[in-house]
Amino acid sequence: MFSLSLGLVLLPFVSAAIHDVQVGGAGGKLVYVPEAISAQPGDQVVFHFNPKNHTVTQSSFADPCGRKDGGFSSGFQPVAANQTDNLPTYTITINDTQPVWVYCAQAAKTPASHCGQGMVFAVNCGLDGAPNSFTNFKNSALAIGASLAAAASSASAASTAAYSAAATWTTAAYGGYTIPPAPVPTPITQAVTLGSQVWTTTYNSYPNSPAPTPASAEGQIHKVIVGGPGGKLTFDPPRISAQPRDIVVFEFHQKNHTVTQSSFDDPCRKLNNNGVVGFDSGFFAVADNATEFPTWNFTVTDTAPVWGYCRQQTPASHCGAGMVFAINSDESSGRNFSAFQNVAKALNGTLVAANEPAPSQTSTTTTNSNGAASARMGTALVTCIAAAFAALLL
Ligand SMILES: *[C@@H]1O[C@H](CO)[C@@H](O)[C@H](O)[C@H]1NC(C)=O
Ligand SMILES: *[C@@H]1O[C@H](CO)[C@@H](O)[C@H](O)[C@H]1NC(C)=O
Ligand SMILES: *[C@@H]1O[C@H](CO)[C@@H](O)[C@H](O)[C@H]1NC(C)=O
Ligand SMILES: *[C@@H]1O[C@H](CO)[C@@H](O)[C@H](O)[C@H]1NC(C)=O
Ligand SMILES: *[C@@H]1O[C@H](CO)[C@@H](O)[C@H](O)[C@H]1NC(C)=O
Ligand SMILES: *[C@@H]1O[C@H](CO)[C@@H](O)[C@H](O)[C@H]1NC(C)=O
Ligand SMILES: *[C@@H]1O[C@H](CO)[C@@H](O)[C@H](O)[C@H]1NC(C)=O
Ligand SMILES: *[C@@H]1O[C@H](CO)[C@@H](O)[C@H](O)[C@H]1NC(C)=O
């Protein structure tokens, strides 16, 4: 009380306080000690990094485990288990009386997330009972962790089930090209937490598909350049991983391209299967001297793989030249991006009939294709076991 009134009287001469916070606790505990402090503008908070590999990263109350736009971060501070002195530090200065929310970004968005295990910290948060109390903030972080853990366990179960249920090679829509088995989706119903919002989602989980938890309420933006100078027949990047709510911005550069949804076994024709009709941007013709580039947006709604291509056929098929694109392809399976591109080239391009049986062996075609199929099935199963093993290591 005394020092407070003295402080008020002598305000310009009061030196700012320094608050020490330990990052990580004894025995590798995932905590900041203390977890919450109050501080005055001008005060400094000095974080001392204990063994393990933590960060001090600014988040927001609404999204406790996501970095705040323009927020501060110490970066990762690895400290050996036997190090006891000369611990690295990171200092922030408190600018105002607004709450400051902090988390550790180690293993972000995975079941091992430090934040998801409650490693969060706050300056000037609300009192217990207030909506923006530390307890509510930490509980929201823990709920994100629980949701990531649930997604990982259901996805790995789905992954194992999917490949064992579907180890049959089929042929492409036309042309006799054989293609790897389709994974079987597992319908999953799950509570998703994003900041203070919780809702239930039902989605199809595919092997290695991303978590259904959107990275942020607005979704992330992924930019893909379509075409370009010199007649480039590419989507750049040709494949991305994206979560529900993310937006893929296709930016059309030189020449006259589309982005059109297809399917793995029919890469160069618009998807139209049992009433499911694919998206299509239509043609965007862009002049060689253009300096502004039109965009067309696709919002991701699912974690299932999305396959796409350019349907320009003048003067020659762009798709057949390999101008294809994928979202959430399972790169550890036979249905990876380059396999998809090969199907496109085989069906509509120069790689035509690359794995078709030789015409002279018509009478033994059945045997040949069966032999080929079972050989490839072996590879698919090995991949599946490796994937399951990798899942166990997590
Ligand atoms: C610290 O963690 C980051 C992120 O996981 C990782 O990239 C880095 O290699 C780690 N450093 C050490 C020394 O383990
Ligand atoms: C910590 O352990 C490493 C490797 O075990 C050793 O090289 C280093 O000297 C130790 N450091 C201290 C401070 O004991
Ligand atoms: C205080 O303001 C500085 C300069 O704008 C900024 O770098 C720093 O991150 C701010 N501190 C906090 C705790 O937001
Ligand atoms: C773009 O290509 C489509 C299909 O080939 C064609 O119909 C259209 O006229 C082309 N647009 C321009 C401006 O060249
Ligand atoms: C591009 O070239 C065309 C014809 O050569 C011309 O009409 C147009 O103004 C040019 N556009 C730009 C942005 O330079
Ligand atoms: C696509 O999304 C981006 C980013 O949100 C936006 O800037 C752009 O205007 C959108 N394009 C269209 C055609 O809606
Ligand atoms: C690919 O080939 C099929 C069958 O000939 C044809 O229907 C389709 O339009 C072609 N697509 C492209 C983009 O070349
Ligand atoms: C990608 O698919 C091809 C063709 O199915 C296959 O040969 C290759 O092994 C796959 N890559 C991986 C990493 O599984």
Coordinates of C-alpha atoms and ligand atoms in Angstrom, one line a residue:
M1 CA 0.0 0.0 0.0
F2 CA 2.8 2.4 1.0
S3 CA 4.9 1.7 -2.0
L4 CA 1.8 2.0 -4.3
S5 CA 1.1 5.6 -3.1
L6 CA 4.7 6.4 -3.2
G7 CA 4.8 5.0 -6.7
L8 CA 1.9 7.2 -7.8
V9 CA 3.5 10.3 -6.4
L10 CA 6.9 9.6 -7.9
L11 CA 5.6 8.0 -11.1
P12 CA 8.3 9.4 -13.5
F13 CA 11.1 8.1 -11.3
V14 CA 9.8 4.6 -10.6
S15 CA 12.0 2.1 -12.4
A16 CA 10.3 -0.6 -14.3
A17 CA 10.1 -4.0 -12.6
I18 CA 11.7 -7.2 -14.0
H19 CA 9.6 -10.4 -13.8
D20 CA 11.5 -13.7 -14.1
V21 CA 9.7 -16.7 -15.6
Q22 CA 11.1 -20.2 -15.9
V23 CA 10.3 -21.9 -19.2
G24 CA 10.1 -25.7 -18.6
G25 CA 10.2 -27.2 -15.2
A26 CA 12.2 -29.8 -13.3
G27 CA 12.1 -33.2 -14.9
G28 CA 11.1 -31.7 -18.2
K29 CA 7.7 -30.5 -17.1
L30 CA 5.8 -28.6 -19.7
V31 CA 5.1 -25.4 -17.8
Y32 CA 6.0 -21.8 -17.4
V33 CA 6.6 -20.9 -13.7
P34 CA 4.8 -18.8 -12.8
E35 CA 2.0 -19.4 -15.3
A36 CA 0.4 -15.9 -15.0
I37 CA 1.6 -12.5 -13.8
S38 CA 0.4 -9.0 -13.7
A39 CA 2.8 -6.3 -14.9
Q40 CA 2.8 -2.6 -15.6
P41 CA 3.6 -0.9 -18.8
G42 CA 7.4 -0.6 -19.0
D43 CA 8.0 -3.7 -17.0
Q44 CA 10.2 -6.5 -18.5
V45 CA 9.5 -10.2 -18.5
V46 CA 12.7 -12.3 -18.7
F47 CA 12.1 -15.9 -19.7
H48 CA 14.8 -18.4 -18.7
F49 CA 14.9 -21.5 -20.9
N50 CA 15.4 -24.8 -18.9
P51 CA 16.3 -28.1 -20.6
K52 CA 14.3 -29.4 -23.6
N53 CA 13.5 -27.3 -26.6
H54 CA 10.8 -24.6 -25.9
T55 CA 9.6 -21.3 -27.3
V56 CA 7.9 -18.2 -25.9
T57 CA 5.5 -17.4 -28.7
Q58 CA 2.6 -14.9 -28.6
S59 CA -0.9 -16.2 -29.3
S60 CA -4.4 -14.9 -28.7
F61 CA -7.1 -15.8 -26.2
A62 CA -9.2 -17.1 -29.1
D63 CA -6.5 -19.3 -30.5
P64 CA -4.2 -20.3 -27.6
C65 CA -1.9 -22.5 -29.6
G66 CA -1.6 -20.4 -32.8
R67 CA 0.9 -17.6 -33.4
K68 CA -0.7 -14.2 -33.3
D69 CA -0.3 -12.2 -36.5
G70 CA 2.7 -10.0 -36.0
G71 CA 3.2 -11.4 -32.5
F72 CA 6.6 -12.0 -30.9
S73 CA 8.4 -15.3 -30.6
S74 CA 11.7 -16.3 -29.1
G75 CA 12.2 -19.1 -31.6
F76 CA 13.2 -22.6 -30.4
Q77 CA 15.7 -22.6 -27.5
P78 CA 17.2 -26.1 -27.3
V79 CA 18.9 -26.7 -23.9
A80 CA 20.8 -29.9 -23.1
A81 CA 19.4 -32.0 -20.3
N82 CA 22.5 -31.6 -18.1
Q83 CA 22.8 -27.8 -18.6
T84 CA 22.1 -25.9 -15.3
D85 CA 23.7 -22.5 -15.7
N86 CA 24.0 -19.9 -18.5
L87 CA 20.4 -20.7 -19.5
P88 CA 19.4 -18.8 -22.6
T89 CA 16.9 -15.9 -21.9
Y90 CA 14.4 -14.0 -23.9
T91 CA 12.9 -10.6 -22.8
I92 CA 9.7 -8.9 -23.6
T93 CA 8.7 -5.4 -22.6
I94 CA 5.1 -4.8 -21.5
N95 CA 3.7 -1.9 -23.5
D96 CA 0.2 -1.5 -22.0
T97 CA -2.3 -3.1 -19.6
Q98 CA -3.8 -5.4 -22.3
P99 CA -3.5 -9.2 -21.7
V100 CA -0.5 -10.9 -23.4
W101 CA -1.0 -14.6 -24.2
V102 CA 1.9 -16.9 -24.7
Y103 CA 2.4 -20.6 -25.6
C104 CA 5.2 -23.0 -26.4
A105 CA 5.2 -23.8 -30.2
Q106 CA 7.1 -27.1 -29.8
A107 CA 5.4 -29.9 -31.8
A108 CA 2.6 -27.6 -32.8
K109 CA -0.5 -29.1 -34.3
T110 CA 0.6 -32.7 -33.3
P111 CA -0.5 -34.8 -30.4
A112 CA 2.8 -34.0 -28.8
S113 CA 2.1 -30.3 -28.8
H114 CA 3.5 -28.6 -25.7
C115 CA 0.7 -26.0 -25.8
G116 CA -1.9 -28.8 -26.1
Q117 CA -0.5 -30.2 -22.9
G118 CA -1.1 -26.9 -21.2
M119 CA 2.2 -25.1 -21.7
V120 CA 0.8 -21.6 -21.8
F121 CA 1.4 -18.3 -20.0
A122 CA -0.3 -14.9 -19.6
V123 CA 0.4 -11.4 -18.5
N124 CA -2.5 -9.3 -17.2
C125 CA -5.2 -11.9 -17.9
G126 CA -8.7 -11.7 -16.4
L127 CA -9.3 -12.8 -12.8
D128 CA -10.6 -16.3 -12.2
G129 CA -14.3 -16.3 -13.1
A130 CA -13.8 -13.7 -15.8
P131 CA -14.3 -14.9 -19.4
N132 CA -10.6 -14.2 -20.2
S133 CA -9.2 -15.9 -17.1
F134 CA -6.0 -17.9 -17.2
T135 CA -8.0 -21.0 -16.3
N136 CA -10.2 -20.6 -19.4
F137 CA -7.2 -19.9 -21.6
K138 CA -5.4 -23.0 -20.4
N139 CA -8.5 -25.2 -20.6
S140 CA -8.9 -24.1 -24.2
A141 CA -5.3 -25.1 -24.9
L142 CA -5.8 -28.5 -23.3
A143 CA -8.9 -29.0 -25.4
I144 CA -6.9 -28.4 -28.5
G145 CA -4.4 -31.0 -27.3
A146 CA -7.2 -33.6 -26.7
S147 CA -8.6 -33.0 -30.1
L148 CA -5.2 -33.5 -31.8
A149 CA -4.7 -36.7 -29.9
A150 CA -8.1 -38.0 -30.8
A151 CA -7.6 -37.1 -34.5
A152 CA -4.2 -38.9 -34.5
S153 CA -5.5 -42.1 -33.0
S154 CA -8.5 -42.3 -35.2
A155 CA -6.5 -41.5 -38.3
S156 CA -3.9 -44.2 -37.6
A157 CA -6.7 -46.7 -37.0
A158 CA -8.3 -45.6 -40.3
S159 CA -5.0 -45.8 -42.1
T160 CA -4.4 -49.4 -41.2
A161 CA -8.0 -50.3 -42.0
A162 CA -8.1 -48.4 -45.3
Y163 CA -5.2 -50.2 -46.9
S164 CA -6.0 -53.7 -45.7
A165 CA -9.6 -53.3 -46.9
A166 CA -8.7 -52.1 -50.4
A167 CA -5.6 -53.9 -51.7
T168 CA -7.1 -54.3 -55.2
W169 CA -5.5 -52.8 -58.2
T170 CA -7.9 -51.5 -60.8
T171 CA -7.6 -50.0 -64.3
A172 CA -7.8 -46.4 -65.2
A173 CA -11.1 -45.0 -66.7
Y174 CA -9.7 -45.8 -70.2
G175 CA -6.5 -47.0 -71.8
G176 CA -5.9 -50.1 -69.8
Y177 CA -3.4 -48.4 -67.4
T178 CA -3.3 -50.1 -64.0
I179 CA -3.5 -48.0 -60.9
P180 CA -2.9 -48.5 -57.2
P181 CA -5.8 -49.4 -54.8
A182 CA -8.0 -46.6 -53.6
P183 CA -7.9 -46.1 -49.8
V184 CA -11.2 -46.6 -48.0
P185 CA -12.3 -43.6 -46.1
T186 CA -13.3 -44.0 -42.5
P187 CA -16.2 -41.8 -41.4
I188 CA -15.2 -40.1 -38.1
T189 CA -17.3 -37.9 -35.8
Q190 CA -15.2 -35.7 -33.6
A191 CA -15.4 -32.6 -31.5
V192 CA -13.2 -29.9 -32.9
T193 CA -11.9 -27.0 -30.8
L194 CA -10.7 -23.8 -32.3
G195 CA -10.1 -21.1 -29.7
S196 CA -13.3 -20.7 -27.7
Q197 CA -15.4 -22.5 -30.3
V198 CA -16.2 -26.2 -30.1
W199 CA -18.2 -28.0 -32.6
T200 CA -18.8 -31.5 -33.8
T201 CA -17.6 -32.5 -37.3
T202 CA -18.2 -35.6 -39.3
Y203 CA -15.6 -36.2 -41.9
N204 CA -13.9 -39.0 -43.9
S205 CA -10.5 -39.8 -42.7
Y206 CA -8.0 -41.0 -45.3
P207 CA -4.6 -42.5 -44.6
N208 CA -2.2 -39.7 -43.7
S209 CA -4.9 -37.1 -44.2
P210 CA -4.5 -33.9 -42.2
A211 CA -6.3 -33.3 -38.9
P212 CA -9.8 -31.9 -39.3
T213 CA -9.0 -29.1 -37.0
P214 CA -8.7 -25.9 -39.0
A215 CA -5.5 -24.1 -38.4
S216 CA -7.4 -20.8 -37.8
A217 CA -11.0 -19.6 -37.9
E218 CA -10.4 -17.9 -41.2
G219 CA -8.4 -20.7 -42.8
Q220 CA -4.9 -20.4 -44.2
I221 CA -4.3 -19.1 -47.7
H222 CA -2.4 -21.3 -50.1
K223 CA -1.3 -19.7 -53.4
V224 CA -0.8 -21.8 -56.5
I225 CA 0.5 -20.2 -59.7
V226 CA -1.1 -21.6 -62.9
G227 CA 1.0 -21.5 -66.0
G228 CA 3.5 -18.7 -66.6
P229 CA 5.9 -17.1 -69.1
G230 CA 7.2 -19.3 -71.9
G231 CA 4.2 -21.6 -72.0
K232 CA 5.0 -23.3 -68.7
L233 CA 2.5 -26.1 -68.2
T234 CA 2.6 -26.3 -64.4
F235 CA 0.7 -25.7 -61.2
D236 CA 3.3 -24.3 -58.8
P237 CA 3.4 -25.8 -56.2
P238 CA 1.8 -28.9 -57.8
R239 CA 0.6 -30.3 -54.5
I240 CA -0.3 -28.9 -51.2
S241 CA -1.6 -30.1 -47.8
A242 CA -4.6 -28.1 -46.6
Q243 CA -7.0 -28.3 -43.8
P244 CA -10.7 -27.7 -43.9
R245 CA -11.5 -23.9 -44.2
D246 CA -8.2 -23.2 -45.9
I247 CA -8.5 -21.3 -49.2
V248 CA -6.5 -22.2 -52.3
V249 CA -5.9 -19.2 -54.4
F250 CA -5.2 -20.2 -58.0
E251 CA -3.4 -17.3 -59.7
F252 CA -3.5 -17.6 -63.5
H253 CA -0.4 -16.5 -65.3
Q254 CA 0.4 -16.6 -69.0
K255 CA -1.5 -18.7 -71.6
N256 CA -5.0 -20.0 -71.3
H257 CA -5.6 -22.4 -68.5
T258 CA -8.2 -23.9 -66.1
V259 CA -8.2 -25.7 -62.9
T260 CA -10.7 -28.4 -63.0
Q261 CA -11.4 -31.2 -60.5
S262 CA -11.0 -34.8 -61.7
S263 CA -10.3 -38.1 -60.0
F264 CA -7.2 -40.3 -59.6
D265 CA -8.2 -42.9 -62.1
D266 CA -9.5 -40.3 -64.6
P267 CA -7.1 -37.4 -64.3
C268 CA -7.9 -35.5 -67.5
R269 CA -11.7 -35.4 -67.4
K270 CA -13.9 -33.4 -65.1
L271 CA -15.2 -35.4 -62.1
N272 CA -18.8 -36.5 -62.6
N273 CA -19.4 -39.6 -60.6
N274 CA -22.6 -40.7 -59.0
G275 CA -23.9 -37.2 -58.9
V276 CA -20.6 -35.7 -57.5
V277 CA -19.6 -33.0 -60.0
G278 CA -16.1 -31.5 -59.8
F279 CA -15.3 -27.8 -59.6
D280 CA -14.1 -25.9 -62.7
S281 CA -12.6 -22.4 -62.8
G282 CA -13.3 -22.0 -66.6
F283 CA -10.6 -20.7 -68.9
F284 CA -8.5 -17.7 -67.9
A285 CA -6.6 -16.4 -70.9
V286 CA -3.7 -14.2 -69.8
A287 CA -1.7 -12.2 -72.3
D288 CA 2.1 -12.6 -72.5
N289 CA 2.7 -9.0 -71.4
A290 CA 0.2 -9.1 -68.6
T291 CA 1.2 -7.7 -65.2
E292 CA -1.9 -8.4 -63.3
F293 CA -3.1 -11.9 -62.8
P294 CA -6.7 -13.1 -62.2
T295 CA -7.4 -15.5 -59.3
W296 CA -9.9 -18.2 -58.7
N297 CA -10.5 -19.6 -55.2
F298 CA -11.3 -23.0 -53.9
T299 CA -12.2 -23.5 -50.2
V300 CA -11.1 -26.8 -48.8
T301 CA -14.1 -28.5 -47.0
D302 CA -12.7 -32.0 -46.3
T303 CA -9.5 -33.8 -45.7
A304 CA -9.9 -36.2 -48.6
P305 CA -7.5 -36.0 -51.5
V306 CA -8.6 -33.5 -54.2
W307 CA -7.2 -34.1 -57.8
G308 CA -7.2 -31.5 -60.5
Y309 CA -5.9 -30.7 -64.0
C310 CA -5.9 -28.0 -66.7
R311 CA -8.5 -28.9 -69.4
Q312 CA -6.8 -26.9 -72.2
Q313 CA -6.4 -29.1 -75.3
T314 CA -5.2 -26.5 -77.8
P315 CA -2.8 -27.0 -79.4
A316 CA -2.1 -30.2 -77.3
S317 CA -3.5 -31.6 -74.0
H318 CA -2.0 -29.7 -71.1
C319 CA -3.1 -32.5 -68.7
G320 CA -1.4 -35.1 -70.9
A321 CA 1.8 -33.1 -70.6
G322 CA 1.5 -33.4 -66.8
M323 CA -0.3 -30.2 -65.9
V324 CA -2.1 -31.7 -62.8
F325 CA -2.5 -30.7 -59.2
A326 CA -3.4 -32.3 -55.9
I327 CA -4.5 -31.4 -52.4
N328 CA -3.8 -33.8 -49.6
S329 CA -2.5 -36.6 -51.7
D330 CA -1.1 -39.4 -49.6
E331 CA 2.6 -39.2 -50.5
S332 CA 3.4 -42.4 -48.6
S333 CA 1.1 -44.5 -50.8
G334 CA 1.0 -45.6 -54.4
R335 CA -1.6 -42.8 -54.9
N336 CA 1.0 -40.1 -54.5
F337 CA 1.2 -37.0 -56.6
S338 CA 3.8 -38.3 -59.1
A339 CA 1.7 -41.5 -59.6
F340 CA -1.3 -39.3 -60.4
Q341 CA 0.8 -37.3 -62.9
N342 CA 1.9 -40.5 -64.5
V343 CA -1.7 -41.6 -65.0
A344 CA -2.5 -38.3 -66.7
K345 CA 0.5 -38.6 -69.0
A346 CA -0.3 -42.3 -69.8
L347 CA -4.0 -41.6 -70.5
N348 CA -3.7 -38.3 -72.4
G349 CA -0.1 -37.8 -73.3
T350 CA 3.2 -39.1 -74.5
L351 CA 3.5 -41.8 -71.9
V352 CA 0.5 -43.6 -73.5
A353 CA 0.1 -47.3 -72.7
A354 CA 3.3 -47.3 -70.7
N355 CA 2.2 -50.2 -68.6
E356 CA -0.2 -51.8 -71.0
P357 CA 0.5 -55.5 -71.9
A358 CA 2.2 -55.8 -75.2
P359 CA -0.3 -56.3 -78.0
S360 CA 1.3 -59.6 -79.2
Q361 CA 0.5 -61.2 -75.9
T362 CA -3.2 -60.9 -76.1
S363 CA -3.9 -64.5 -75.2
T364 CA -1.9 -64.3 -72.0
T365 CA -3.1 -60.8 -71.0
T366 CA -5.1 -62.0 -68.1
T367 CA -2.2 -63.9 -66.6
N368 CA 0.1 -61.0 -67.2
S369 CA -2.0 -58.4 -65.6
N370 CA -2.8 -60.7 -62.6
G371 CA 0.9 -61.2 -62.1
A372 CA 1.6 -57.6 -62.3
A373 CA -1.3 -56.9 -59.9
S374 CA -0.1 -59.2 -57.2
A375 CA 3.5 -58.0 -57.5
R376 CA 2.3 -54.5 -57.0
M377 CA 0.0 -55.5 -54.2
G378 CA 3.1 -56.7 -52.4
T379 CA 4.6 -53.3 -52.6
A380 CA 1.4 -51.7 -51.4
L381 CA 1.3 -53.9 -48.4
V382 CA 4.9 -53.1 -47.5
T383 CA 4.1 -49.4 -47.7
C384 CA 1.1 -50.0 -45.5
I385 CA 3.1 -51.8 -42.8
A386 CA 5.7 -49.0 -42.9
A387 CA 3.0 -46.4 -42.5
A388 CA 1.5 -48.3 -39.5
F389 CA 5.0 -48.6 -38.0
A390 CA 5.6 -44.9 -38.4
A391 CA 2.3 -44.2 -36.7
L392 CA 3.4 -46.3 -33.7
L393 CA 6.6 -44.2 -33.4
L394 CA 4.6 -41.0 -32.9
Ligands
LIG1 C1 14.2 -27.8 -31.5 O1 12.8 -28.0 -32.0 C2 12.7 -27.6 -33.3 C3 11.2 -27.7 -33.7 O2 10.7 -29.0 -33.4 C4 13.6 -28.4 -34.2 O3 13.5 -28.0 -35.5 C5 15.0 -28.3 -33.8 O4 15.8 -29.1 -34.5 C6 15.1 -28.6 -32.3 N1 16.5 -28.4 -31.9 C7 17.2 -29.4 -31.3 C8 18.6 -29.0 -31.0 O5 16.7 -30.4 -30.9
LIG2 C1 26.5 -32.6 -21.0 O1 26.5 -33.9 -21.6 C2 27.3 -33.9 -22.8 C3 27.1 -35.2 -23.5 O2 26.7 -36.2 -22.7 C4 28.7 -33.5 -22.5 O3 29.5 -33.5 -23.7 C5 28.8 -32.2 -21.8 O4 30.1 -31.9 -21.5 C6 27.9 -32.1 -20.6 N1 27.8 -30.8 -20.1 C7 27.9 -30.5 -18.8 C8 27.7 -29.0 -18.5 O5 28.0 -31.4 -18.0
LIG3 C1 5.8 -3.8 -27.4 O1 6.0 -3.1 -28.5 C2 7.1 -3.5 -29.3 C3 7.3 -2.5 -30.4 O2 6.1 -2.3 -31.1 C4 6.9 -4.9 -29.8 O3 8.0 -5.3 -30.6 C5 6.7 -5.8 -28.6 O4 6.4 -7.1 -29.1 C6 5.5 -5.3 -27.8 N1 5.4 -6.1 -26.6 C7 4.4 -6.9 -26.4 C8 4.4 -7.6 -25.1 O5 3.4 -7.0 -27.1
LIG4 C1 -9.0 -20.2 -74.3 O1 -9.1 -21.6 -74.6 C2 -10.4 -22.0 -74.8 C3 -10.4 -23.5 -75.0 O2 -9.4 -23.9 -75.9 C4 -10.9 -21.2 -76.1 O3 -12.3 -21.6 -76.3 C5 -10.9 -19.8 -75.8 O4 -11.3 -19.1 -77.0 C6 -9.4 -19.4 -75.4 N1 -9.4 -18.0 -75.1 C7 -8.6 -17.1 -75.6 C8 -8.8 -15.7 -75.2 O5 -7.7 -17.5 -76.4
LIG5 C1 0.0 -6.0 -74.3 O1 0.1 -6.0 -75.7 C2 -1.1 -5.7 -76.4 C3 -1.0 -5.9 -77.9 O2 0.4 -6.0 -78.2 C4 -1.5 -4.2 -76.1 O3 -2.7 -3.9 -76.7 C5 -1.6 -4.1 -74.6 O4 -1.9 -2.7 -74.2 C6 -0.4 -4.6 -73.8 N1 -0.7 -4.6 -72.4 C7 0.2 -4.2 -71.5 C8 -0.3 -4.3 -70.1 O5 1.3 -3.8 -71.8
LIG6 C1 -9.3 -15.2 -53.4 O1 -8.9 -15.0 -52.1 C2 -7.9 -14.0 -51.9 C3 -7.4 -14.1 -50.5 O2 -8.5 -14.1 -49.6 C4 -8.5 -12.7 -52.3 O3 -7.5 -11.7 -52.2 C5 -9.0 -12.8 -53.8 O4 -9.6 -11.5 -54.1 C6 -9.9 -13.9 -53.9 N1 -10.2 -14.0 -55.4 C7 -11.5 -14.2 -55.8 C8 -11.6 -14.3 -57.3 O5 -12.5 -14.2 -55.0
LIG7 C1 -8.1 -36.9 -72.2 O1 -8.5 -38.0 -73.1 C2 -9.9 -38.3 -73.0 C3 -10.2 -39.5 -73.8 O2 -9.7 -39.4 -75.1 C4 -10.7 -37.1 -73.5 O3 -12.1 -37.4 -73.4 C5 -10.4 -35.9 -72.6 O4 -11.1 -34.8 -73.1 C6 -8.9 -35.6 -72.6 N1 -8.6 -34.6 -71.7 C7 -7.6 -33.7 -71.8 C8 -7.6 -32.5 -70.9 O5 -6.8 -33.8 -72.7
LIG8 C1 4.4 -43.2 -55.6 O1 3.6 -44.0 -56.5 C2 4.4 -44.8 -57.4 C3 3.5 -45.4 -58.4 O2 2.3 -46.0 -57.8 C4 5.2 -45.8 -56.6 O3 6.0 -46.5 -57.4 C5 6.0 -45.1 -55.6 O4 6.7 -46.0 -54.7 C6 5.2 -44.2 -54.7 N1 6.0 -43.4 -53.8 C7 5.9 -43.6 -52.5 C8 6.8 -42.7 -51.6 O5 5.2 -44.4 -52.0

